[in-house]
PDB file of C-alpha atoms in Angstrom:
ATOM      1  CA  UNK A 543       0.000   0.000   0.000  1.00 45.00           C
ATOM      2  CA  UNK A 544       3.028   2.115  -0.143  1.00 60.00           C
ATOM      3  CA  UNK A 545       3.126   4.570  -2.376  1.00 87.00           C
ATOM      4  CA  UNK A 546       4.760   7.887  -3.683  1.00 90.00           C
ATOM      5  CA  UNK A 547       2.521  10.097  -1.490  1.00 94.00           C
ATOM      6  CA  UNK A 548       3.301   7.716   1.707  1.00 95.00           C
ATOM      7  CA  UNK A 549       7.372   8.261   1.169  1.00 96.00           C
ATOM      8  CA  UNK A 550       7.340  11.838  -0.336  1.00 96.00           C
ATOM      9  CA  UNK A 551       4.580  12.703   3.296  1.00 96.00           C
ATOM     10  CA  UNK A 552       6.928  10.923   5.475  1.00 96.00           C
ATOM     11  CA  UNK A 553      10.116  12.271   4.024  1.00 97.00           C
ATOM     12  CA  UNK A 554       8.550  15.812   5.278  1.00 96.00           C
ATOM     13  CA  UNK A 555       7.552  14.624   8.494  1.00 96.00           C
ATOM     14  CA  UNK A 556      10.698  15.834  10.028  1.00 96.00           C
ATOM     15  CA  UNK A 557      12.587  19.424  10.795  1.00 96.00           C
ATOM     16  CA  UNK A 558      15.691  18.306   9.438  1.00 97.00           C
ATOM     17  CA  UNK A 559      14.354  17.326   5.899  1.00 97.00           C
ATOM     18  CA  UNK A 560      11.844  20.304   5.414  1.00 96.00           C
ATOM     19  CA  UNK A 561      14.997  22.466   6.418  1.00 96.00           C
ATOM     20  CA  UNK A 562      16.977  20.811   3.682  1.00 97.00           C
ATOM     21  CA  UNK A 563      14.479  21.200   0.976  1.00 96.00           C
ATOM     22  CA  UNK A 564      13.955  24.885   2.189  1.00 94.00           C
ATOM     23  CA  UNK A 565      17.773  25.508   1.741  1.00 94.00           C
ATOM     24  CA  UNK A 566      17.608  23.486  -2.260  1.00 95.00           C
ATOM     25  CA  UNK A 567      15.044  25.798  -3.257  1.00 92.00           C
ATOM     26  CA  UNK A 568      18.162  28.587  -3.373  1.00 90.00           C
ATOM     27  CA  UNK A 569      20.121  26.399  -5.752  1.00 92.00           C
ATOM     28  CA  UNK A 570      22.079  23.198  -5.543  1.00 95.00           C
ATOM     29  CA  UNK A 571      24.960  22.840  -2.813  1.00 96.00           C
ATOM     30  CA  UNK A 572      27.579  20.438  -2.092  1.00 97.00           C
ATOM     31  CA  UNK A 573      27.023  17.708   0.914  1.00 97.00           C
ATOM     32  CA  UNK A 574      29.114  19.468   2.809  1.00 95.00           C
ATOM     33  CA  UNK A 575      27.857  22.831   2.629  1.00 95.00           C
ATOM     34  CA  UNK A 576      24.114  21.534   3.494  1.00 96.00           C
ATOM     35  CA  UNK A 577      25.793  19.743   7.030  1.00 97.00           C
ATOM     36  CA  UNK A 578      27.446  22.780   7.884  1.00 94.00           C
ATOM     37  CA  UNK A 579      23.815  24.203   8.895  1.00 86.00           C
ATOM     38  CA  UNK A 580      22.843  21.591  10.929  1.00 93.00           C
ATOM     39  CA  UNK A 581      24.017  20.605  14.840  1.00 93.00           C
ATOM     40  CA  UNK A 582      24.162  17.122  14.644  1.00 96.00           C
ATOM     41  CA  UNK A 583      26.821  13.902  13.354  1.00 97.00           C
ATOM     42  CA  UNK A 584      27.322  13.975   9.390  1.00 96.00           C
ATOM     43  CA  UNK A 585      26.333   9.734   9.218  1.00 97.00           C
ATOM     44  CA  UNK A 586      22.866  11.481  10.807  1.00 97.00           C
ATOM     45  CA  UNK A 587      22.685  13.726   8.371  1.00 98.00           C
ATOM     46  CA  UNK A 588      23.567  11.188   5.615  1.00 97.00           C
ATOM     47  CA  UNK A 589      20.641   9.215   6.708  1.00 97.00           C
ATOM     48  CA  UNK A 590      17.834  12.051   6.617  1.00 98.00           C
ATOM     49  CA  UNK A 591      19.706  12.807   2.632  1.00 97.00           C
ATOM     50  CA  UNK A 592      18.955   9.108   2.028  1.00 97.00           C
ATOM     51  CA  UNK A 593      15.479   9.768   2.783  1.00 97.00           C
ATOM     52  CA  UNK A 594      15.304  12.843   0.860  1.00 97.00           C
ATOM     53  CA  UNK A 595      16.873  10.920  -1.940  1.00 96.00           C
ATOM     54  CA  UNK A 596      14.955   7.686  -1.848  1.00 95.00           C
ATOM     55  CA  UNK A 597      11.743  10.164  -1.515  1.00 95.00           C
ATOM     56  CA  UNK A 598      12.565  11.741  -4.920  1.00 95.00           C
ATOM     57  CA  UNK A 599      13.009  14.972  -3.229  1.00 96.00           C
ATOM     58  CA  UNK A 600      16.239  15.333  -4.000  1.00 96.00           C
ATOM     59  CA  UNK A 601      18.919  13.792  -6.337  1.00 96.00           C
ATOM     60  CA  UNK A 602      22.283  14.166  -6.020  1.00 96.00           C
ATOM     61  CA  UNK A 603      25.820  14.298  -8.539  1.00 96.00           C
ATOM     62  CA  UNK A 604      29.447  12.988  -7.206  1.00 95.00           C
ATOM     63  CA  UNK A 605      32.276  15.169  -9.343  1.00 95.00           C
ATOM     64  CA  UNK A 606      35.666  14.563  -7.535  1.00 95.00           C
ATOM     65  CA  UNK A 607      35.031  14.459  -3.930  1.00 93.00           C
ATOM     66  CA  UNK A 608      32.222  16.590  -3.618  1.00 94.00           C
ATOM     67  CA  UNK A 609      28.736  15.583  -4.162  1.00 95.00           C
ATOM     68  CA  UNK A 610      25.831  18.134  -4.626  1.00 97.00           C
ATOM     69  CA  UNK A 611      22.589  17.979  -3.774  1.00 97.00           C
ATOM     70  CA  UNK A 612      19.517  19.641  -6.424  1.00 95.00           C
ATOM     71  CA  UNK A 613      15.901  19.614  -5.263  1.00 94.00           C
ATOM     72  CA  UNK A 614      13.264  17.537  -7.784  1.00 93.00           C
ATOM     73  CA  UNK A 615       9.816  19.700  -8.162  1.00 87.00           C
ATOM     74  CA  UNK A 616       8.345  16.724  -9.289  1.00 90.00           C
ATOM     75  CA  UNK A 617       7.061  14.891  -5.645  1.00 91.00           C
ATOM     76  CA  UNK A 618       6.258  18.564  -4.140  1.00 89.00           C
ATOM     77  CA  UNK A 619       4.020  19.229  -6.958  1.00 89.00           C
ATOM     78  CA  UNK A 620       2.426  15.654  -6.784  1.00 91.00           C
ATOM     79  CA  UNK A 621       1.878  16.950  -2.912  1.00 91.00           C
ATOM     80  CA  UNK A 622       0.848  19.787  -3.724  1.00 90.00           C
ATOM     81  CA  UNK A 623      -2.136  18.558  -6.328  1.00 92.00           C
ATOM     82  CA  UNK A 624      -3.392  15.834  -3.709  1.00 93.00           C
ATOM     83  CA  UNK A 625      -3.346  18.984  -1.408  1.00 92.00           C
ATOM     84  CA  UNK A 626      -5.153  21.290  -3.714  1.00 91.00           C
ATOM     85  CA  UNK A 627      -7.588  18.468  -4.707  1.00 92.00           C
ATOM     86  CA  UNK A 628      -8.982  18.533  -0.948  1.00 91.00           C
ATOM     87  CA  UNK A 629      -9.212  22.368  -0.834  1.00 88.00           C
ATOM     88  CA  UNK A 630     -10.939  22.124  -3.750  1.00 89.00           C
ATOM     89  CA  UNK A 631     -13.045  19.683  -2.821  1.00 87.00           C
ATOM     90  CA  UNK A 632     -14.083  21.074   0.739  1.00 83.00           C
ATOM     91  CA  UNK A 633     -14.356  24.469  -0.999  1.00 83.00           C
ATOM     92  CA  UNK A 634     -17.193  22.665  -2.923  1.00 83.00           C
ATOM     93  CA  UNK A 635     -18.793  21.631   0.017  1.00 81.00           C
ATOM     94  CA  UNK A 636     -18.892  25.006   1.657  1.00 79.00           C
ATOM     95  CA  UNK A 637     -20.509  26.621  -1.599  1.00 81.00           C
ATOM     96  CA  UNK A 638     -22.855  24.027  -1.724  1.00 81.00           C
ATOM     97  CA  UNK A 639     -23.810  24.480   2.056  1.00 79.00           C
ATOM     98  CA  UNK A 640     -23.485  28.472   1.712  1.00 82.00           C
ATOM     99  CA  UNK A 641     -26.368  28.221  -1.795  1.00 84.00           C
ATOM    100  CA  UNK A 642     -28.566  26.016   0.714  1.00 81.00           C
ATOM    101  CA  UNK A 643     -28.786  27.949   3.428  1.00 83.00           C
ATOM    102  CA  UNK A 644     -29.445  30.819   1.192  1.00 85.00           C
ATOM    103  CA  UNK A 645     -31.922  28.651  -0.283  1.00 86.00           C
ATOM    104  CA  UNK A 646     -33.729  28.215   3.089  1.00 84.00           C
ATOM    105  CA  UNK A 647     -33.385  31.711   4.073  1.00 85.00           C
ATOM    106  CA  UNK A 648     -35.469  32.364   0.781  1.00 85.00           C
ATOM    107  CA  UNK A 649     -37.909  29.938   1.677  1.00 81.00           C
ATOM    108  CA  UNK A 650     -38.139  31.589   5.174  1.00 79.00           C
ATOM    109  CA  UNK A 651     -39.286  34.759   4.321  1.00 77.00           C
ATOM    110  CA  UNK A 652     -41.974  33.857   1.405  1.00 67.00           C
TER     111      UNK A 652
ATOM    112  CA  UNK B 730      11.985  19.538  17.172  1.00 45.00           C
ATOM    113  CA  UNK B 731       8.587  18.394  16.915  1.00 60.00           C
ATOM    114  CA  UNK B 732       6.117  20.812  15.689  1.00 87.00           C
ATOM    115  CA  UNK B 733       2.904  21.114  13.910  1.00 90.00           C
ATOM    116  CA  UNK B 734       4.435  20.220  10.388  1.00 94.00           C
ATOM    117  CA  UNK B 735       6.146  17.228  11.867  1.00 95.00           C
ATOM    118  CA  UNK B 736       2.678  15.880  12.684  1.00 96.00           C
ATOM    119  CA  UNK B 737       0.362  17.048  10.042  1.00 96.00           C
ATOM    120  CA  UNK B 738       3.012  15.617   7.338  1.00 96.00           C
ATOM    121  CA  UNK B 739       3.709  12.117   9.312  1.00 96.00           C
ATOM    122  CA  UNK B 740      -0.057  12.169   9.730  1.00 97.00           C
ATOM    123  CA  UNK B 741      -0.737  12.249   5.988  1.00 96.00           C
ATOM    124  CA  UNK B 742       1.868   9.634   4.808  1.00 96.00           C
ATOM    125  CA  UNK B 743      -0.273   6.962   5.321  1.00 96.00           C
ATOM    126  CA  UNK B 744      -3.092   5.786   2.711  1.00 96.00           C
ATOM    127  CA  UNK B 745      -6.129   4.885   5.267  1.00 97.00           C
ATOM    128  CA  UNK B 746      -5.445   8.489   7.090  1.00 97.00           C
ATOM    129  CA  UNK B 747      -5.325   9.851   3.398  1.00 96.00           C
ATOM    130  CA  UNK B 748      -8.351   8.190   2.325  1.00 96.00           C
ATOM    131  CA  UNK B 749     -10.038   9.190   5.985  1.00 97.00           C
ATOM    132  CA  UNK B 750      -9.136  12.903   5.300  1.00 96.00           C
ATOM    133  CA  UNK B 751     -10.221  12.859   1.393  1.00 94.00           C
ATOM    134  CA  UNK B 752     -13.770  11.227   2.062  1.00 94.00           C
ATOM    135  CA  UNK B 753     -14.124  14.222   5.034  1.00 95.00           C
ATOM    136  CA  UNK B 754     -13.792  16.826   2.544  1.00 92.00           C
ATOM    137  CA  UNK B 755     -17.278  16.142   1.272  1.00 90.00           C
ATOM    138  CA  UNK B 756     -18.730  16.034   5.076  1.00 92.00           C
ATOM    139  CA  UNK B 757     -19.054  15.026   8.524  1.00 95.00           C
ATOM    140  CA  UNK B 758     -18.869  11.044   8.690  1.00 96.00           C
ATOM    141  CA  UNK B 759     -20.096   8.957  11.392  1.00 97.00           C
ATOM    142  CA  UNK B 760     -17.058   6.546  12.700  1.00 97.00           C
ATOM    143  CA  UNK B 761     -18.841   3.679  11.706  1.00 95.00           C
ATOM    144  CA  UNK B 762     -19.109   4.908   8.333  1.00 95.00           C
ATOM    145  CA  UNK B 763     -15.995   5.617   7.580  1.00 96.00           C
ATOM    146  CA  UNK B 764     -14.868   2.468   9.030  1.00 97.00           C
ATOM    147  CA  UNK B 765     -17.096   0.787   6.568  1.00 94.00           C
ATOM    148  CA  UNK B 766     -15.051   2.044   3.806  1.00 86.00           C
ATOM    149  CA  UNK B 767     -11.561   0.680   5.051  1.00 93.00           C
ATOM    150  CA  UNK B 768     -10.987  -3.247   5.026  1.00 93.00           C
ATOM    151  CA  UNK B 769      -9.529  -3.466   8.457  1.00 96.00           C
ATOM    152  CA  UNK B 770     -10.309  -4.081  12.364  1.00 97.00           C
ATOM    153  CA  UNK B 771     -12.203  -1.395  13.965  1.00 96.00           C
ATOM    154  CA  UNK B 772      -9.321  -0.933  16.746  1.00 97.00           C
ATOM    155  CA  UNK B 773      -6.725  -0.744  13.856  1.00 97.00           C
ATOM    156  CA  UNK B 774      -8.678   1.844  12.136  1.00 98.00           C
ATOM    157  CA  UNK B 775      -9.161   3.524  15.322  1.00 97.00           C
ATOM    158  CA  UNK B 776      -5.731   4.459  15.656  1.00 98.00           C
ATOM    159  CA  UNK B 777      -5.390   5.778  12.503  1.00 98.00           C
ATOM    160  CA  UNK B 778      -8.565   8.567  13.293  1.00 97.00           C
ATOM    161  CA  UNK B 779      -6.415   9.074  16.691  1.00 97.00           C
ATOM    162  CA  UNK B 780      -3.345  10.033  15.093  1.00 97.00           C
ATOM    163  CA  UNK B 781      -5.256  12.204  12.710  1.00 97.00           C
ATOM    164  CA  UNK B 782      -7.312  14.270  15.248  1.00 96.00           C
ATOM    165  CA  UNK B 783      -4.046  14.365  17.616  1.00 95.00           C
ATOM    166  CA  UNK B 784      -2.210  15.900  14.351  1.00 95.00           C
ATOM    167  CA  UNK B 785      -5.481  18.699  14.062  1.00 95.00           C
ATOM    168  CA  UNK B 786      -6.532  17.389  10.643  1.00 96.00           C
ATOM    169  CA  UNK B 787     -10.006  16.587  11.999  1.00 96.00           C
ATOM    170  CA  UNK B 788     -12.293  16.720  15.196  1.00 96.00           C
ATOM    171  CA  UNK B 789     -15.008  14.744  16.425  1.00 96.00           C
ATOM    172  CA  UNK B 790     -18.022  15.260  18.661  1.00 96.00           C
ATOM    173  CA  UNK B 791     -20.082  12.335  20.163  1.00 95.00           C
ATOM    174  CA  UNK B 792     -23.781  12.697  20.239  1.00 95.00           C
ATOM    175  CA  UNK B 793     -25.544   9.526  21.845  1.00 95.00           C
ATOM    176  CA  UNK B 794     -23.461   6.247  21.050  1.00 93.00           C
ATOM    177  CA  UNK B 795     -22.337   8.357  17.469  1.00 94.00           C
ATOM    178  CA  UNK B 796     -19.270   9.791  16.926  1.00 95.00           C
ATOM    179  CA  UNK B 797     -18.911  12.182  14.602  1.00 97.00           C
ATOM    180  CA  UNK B 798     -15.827  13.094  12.329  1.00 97.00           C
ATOM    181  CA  UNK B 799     -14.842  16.282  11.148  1.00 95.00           C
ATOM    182  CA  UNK B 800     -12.402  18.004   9.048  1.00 94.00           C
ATOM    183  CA  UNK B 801     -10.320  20.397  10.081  1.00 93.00           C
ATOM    184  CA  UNK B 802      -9.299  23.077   7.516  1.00 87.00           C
ATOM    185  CA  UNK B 803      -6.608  24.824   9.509  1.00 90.00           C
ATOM    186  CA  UNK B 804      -3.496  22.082   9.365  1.00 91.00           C
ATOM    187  CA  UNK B 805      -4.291  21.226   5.600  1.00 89.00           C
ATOM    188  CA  UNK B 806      -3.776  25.353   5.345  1.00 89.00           C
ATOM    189  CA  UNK B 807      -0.239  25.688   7.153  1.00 91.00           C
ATOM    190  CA  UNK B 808       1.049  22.886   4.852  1.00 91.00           C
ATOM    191  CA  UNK B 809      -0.325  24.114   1.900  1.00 90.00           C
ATOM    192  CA  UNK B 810       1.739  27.769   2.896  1.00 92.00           C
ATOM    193  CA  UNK B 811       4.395  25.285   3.538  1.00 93.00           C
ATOM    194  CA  UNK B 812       4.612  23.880   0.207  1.00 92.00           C
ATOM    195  CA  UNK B 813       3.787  27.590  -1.470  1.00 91.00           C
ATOM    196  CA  UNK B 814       6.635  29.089   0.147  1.00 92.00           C
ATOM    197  CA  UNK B 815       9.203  26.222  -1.453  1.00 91.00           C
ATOM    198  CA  UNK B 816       7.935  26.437  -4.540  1.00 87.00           C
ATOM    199  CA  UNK B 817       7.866  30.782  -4.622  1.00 88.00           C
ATOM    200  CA  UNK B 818      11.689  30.210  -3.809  1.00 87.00           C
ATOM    201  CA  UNK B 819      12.593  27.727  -6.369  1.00 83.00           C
ATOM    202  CA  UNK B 820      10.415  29.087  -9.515  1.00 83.00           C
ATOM    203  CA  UNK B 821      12.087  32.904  -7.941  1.00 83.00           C
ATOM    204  CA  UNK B 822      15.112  30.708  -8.875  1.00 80.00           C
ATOM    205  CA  UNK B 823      14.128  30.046 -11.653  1.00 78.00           C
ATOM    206  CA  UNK B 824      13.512  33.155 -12.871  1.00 81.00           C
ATOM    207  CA  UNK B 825      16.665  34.539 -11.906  1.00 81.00           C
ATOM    208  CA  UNK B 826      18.331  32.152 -13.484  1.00 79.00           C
ATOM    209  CA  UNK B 827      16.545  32.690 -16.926  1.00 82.00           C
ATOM    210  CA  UNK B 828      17.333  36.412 -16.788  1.00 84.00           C
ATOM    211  CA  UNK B 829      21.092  35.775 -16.249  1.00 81.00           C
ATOM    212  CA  UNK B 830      20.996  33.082 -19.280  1.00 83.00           C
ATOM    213  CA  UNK B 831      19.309  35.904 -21.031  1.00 85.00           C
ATOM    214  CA  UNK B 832      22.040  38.528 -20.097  1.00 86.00           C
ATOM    215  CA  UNK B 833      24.724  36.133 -21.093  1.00 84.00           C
ATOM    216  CA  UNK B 834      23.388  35.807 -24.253  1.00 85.00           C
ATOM    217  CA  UNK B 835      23.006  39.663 -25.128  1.00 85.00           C
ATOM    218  CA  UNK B 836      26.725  39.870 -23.783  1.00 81.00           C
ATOM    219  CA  UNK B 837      27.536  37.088 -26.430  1.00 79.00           C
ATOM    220  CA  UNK B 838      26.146  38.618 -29.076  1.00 77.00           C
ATOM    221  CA  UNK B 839      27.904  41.973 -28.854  1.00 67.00           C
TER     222      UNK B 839
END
């Protein structure tokens, strides 16, 4: 039952990773230069850029010794349609809820 | 580190809360009738409603021996911003990165 939304969801689900993301959304940056902003071991940090990676959130290129990190658009916008497909759908709702109580106002005072 | 996003995201990357959260959009539910929808124990699927109204994403009131689901539009709003902001920063990227390719080319073909 796993699926993109479950990984790309859970991938977010933690400080860390959102800040990462945040920072990608400036332009690329080495390993390095992403770990320097966080307080914690670099294997830690590895691990939460695993997730990001496996997530599709981010890919990553090795030239030499120093590997970059880009963001991927692609998962955030598939978030951001299942997102947009509720508001849209509970917006619905409310206009059909908002045209029936003007309906029975109507009614009210005939 | 654990705030509101934390929650709300982890809350979402799971399909039964998904599914929970997408059929609430069109109305209040009864437990029992969302239950019916989901092809698992009732104490199973009772967890899953626990760790969405814990994350905000919906609210219940019990009336008799009914419980009542509801959504919550709030959380579904602060990761929506969420998701806004990234994606204001990277197409702002973007853009800045289309003028420069622009401005090299005009300085190329001087």
């Amino acid at each position: 039952m796993t699926n993109q939304l479950d990984i790309v969801f859970g991938a977010l689900a933690d400080p860390t990773r959102r800040a990462v993301v945040e920072q990608l959304t400036l332009g690329p940056a080495a390993v390095s230069a992403l770990h320097d902003g966080h307080d914690m071991a670099l294997p830690t940090f590895l691990k939460h850029l695993k997730v990001l990676e496996e997530s599709g959130l981010v890919s990553s290129t090795k030239k030499g010794r120093v590997r970059t990190v880009h963001i991927e658009a692609a998962p955030l916008r598939v978030m951001d349609d299942w997102l947009k497909r509720q508001k849209d759908m509970w917006e619905g709702r409310l206009d059909r809820l908002a045209r029936l109580a003007e309906a029975l106002n109507e009614e009210d005072s005939t």
